[in-house]
Coordinates of C-alpha atoms in Angstrom, one line a residue:
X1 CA 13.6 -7.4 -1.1
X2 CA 10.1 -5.7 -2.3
X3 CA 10.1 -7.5 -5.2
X4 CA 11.0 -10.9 -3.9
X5 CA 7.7 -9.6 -1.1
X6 CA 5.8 -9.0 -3.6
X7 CA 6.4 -12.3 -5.5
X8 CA 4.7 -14.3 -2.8
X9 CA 1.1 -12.3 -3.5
X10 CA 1.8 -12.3 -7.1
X11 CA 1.5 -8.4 -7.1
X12 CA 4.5 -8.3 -9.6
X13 CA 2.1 -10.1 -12.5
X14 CA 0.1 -6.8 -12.6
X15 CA 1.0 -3.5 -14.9
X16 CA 1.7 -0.4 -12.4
X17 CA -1.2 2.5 -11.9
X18 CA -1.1 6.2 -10.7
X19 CA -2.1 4.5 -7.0
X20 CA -2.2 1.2 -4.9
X21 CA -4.3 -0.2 -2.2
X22 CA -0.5 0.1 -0.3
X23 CA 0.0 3.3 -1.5
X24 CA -3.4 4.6 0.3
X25 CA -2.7 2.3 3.6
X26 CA 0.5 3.9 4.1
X27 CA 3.0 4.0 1.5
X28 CA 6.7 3.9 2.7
X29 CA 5.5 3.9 6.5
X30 CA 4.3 0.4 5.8
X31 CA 7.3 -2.6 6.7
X32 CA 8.0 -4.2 3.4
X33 CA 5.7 -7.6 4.4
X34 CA 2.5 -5.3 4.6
X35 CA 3.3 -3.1 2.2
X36 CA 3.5 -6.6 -0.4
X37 CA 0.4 -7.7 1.3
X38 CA -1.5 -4.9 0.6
X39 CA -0.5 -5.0 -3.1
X40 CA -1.7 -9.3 -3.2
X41 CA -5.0 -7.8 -1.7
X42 CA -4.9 -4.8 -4.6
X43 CA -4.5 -7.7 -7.4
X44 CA -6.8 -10.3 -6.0
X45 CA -9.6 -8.2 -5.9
X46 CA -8.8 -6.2 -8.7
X47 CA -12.1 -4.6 -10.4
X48 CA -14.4 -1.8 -10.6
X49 CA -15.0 -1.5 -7.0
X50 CA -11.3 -1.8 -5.8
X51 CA -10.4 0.8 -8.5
X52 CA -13.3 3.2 -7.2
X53 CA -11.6 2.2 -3.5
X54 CA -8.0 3.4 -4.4
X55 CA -9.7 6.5 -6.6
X56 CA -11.3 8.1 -3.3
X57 CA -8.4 6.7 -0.9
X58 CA -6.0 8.6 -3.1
X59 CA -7.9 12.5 -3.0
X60 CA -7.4 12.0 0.5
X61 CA -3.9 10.9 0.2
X62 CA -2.7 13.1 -2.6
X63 CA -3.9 16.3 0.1
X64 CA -1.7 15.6 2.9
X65 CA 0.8 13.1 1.8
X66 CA 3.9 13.3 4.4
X67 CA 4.4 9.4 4.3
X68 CA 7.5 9.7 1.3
X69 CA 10.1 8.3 2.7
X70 CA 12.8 5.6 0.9
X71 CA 11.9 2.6 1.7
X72 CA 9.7 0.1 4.4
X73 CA 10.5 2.1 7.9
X74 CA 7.5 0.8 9.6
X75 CA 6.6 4.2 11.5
X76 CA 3.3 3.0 11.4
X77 CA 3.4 0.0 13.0
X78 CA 5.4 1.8 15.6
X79 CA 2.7 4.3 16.7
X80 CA 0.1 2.2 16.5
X81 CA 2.2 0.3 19.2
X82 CA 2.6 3.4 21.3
X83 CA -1.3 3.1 22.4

């Protein structure tokens, strides 16, 4: 399903990295439409300043990651709902 996702922002016709714009916005507590959405945003704006983006998005990221989890669950979306 991901993969199909992704397909619509053509996020598939890029070669993978260490880190995505999804990846920094949430990772696997993103739903899989967001997550692909944020990947389309990644690739259509792909350049210095994006990369620079991800770069400092991920040190934040890579020092408290607790958003692993296999596959879209959404928890996101749900807390933000909660307020």
């Amino acid at each position: 399903m991901l993969t199909a996702e992704r397909d619509k922002y053509n996020a598939n016709d890029i070669k993978p990295g260490l880190t995505g714009w999804a990846q920094i916005n949430g990772r696997d507590e993103l739903e899989i439409p967001e997550k692909s959405k944020l990947d389309g945003e990644y690739k259509n704006n792909l350049g210095l300043k994006m990369d620079i983006k991800c770069f400092l998005g991920s040190l934040h990221v890579f020092g408290k990651d607790n958003t692993v989890v296999e596959g879209g669950t959404g928890e996101m979306k749900k807390e933000n709902s909660r307020y």
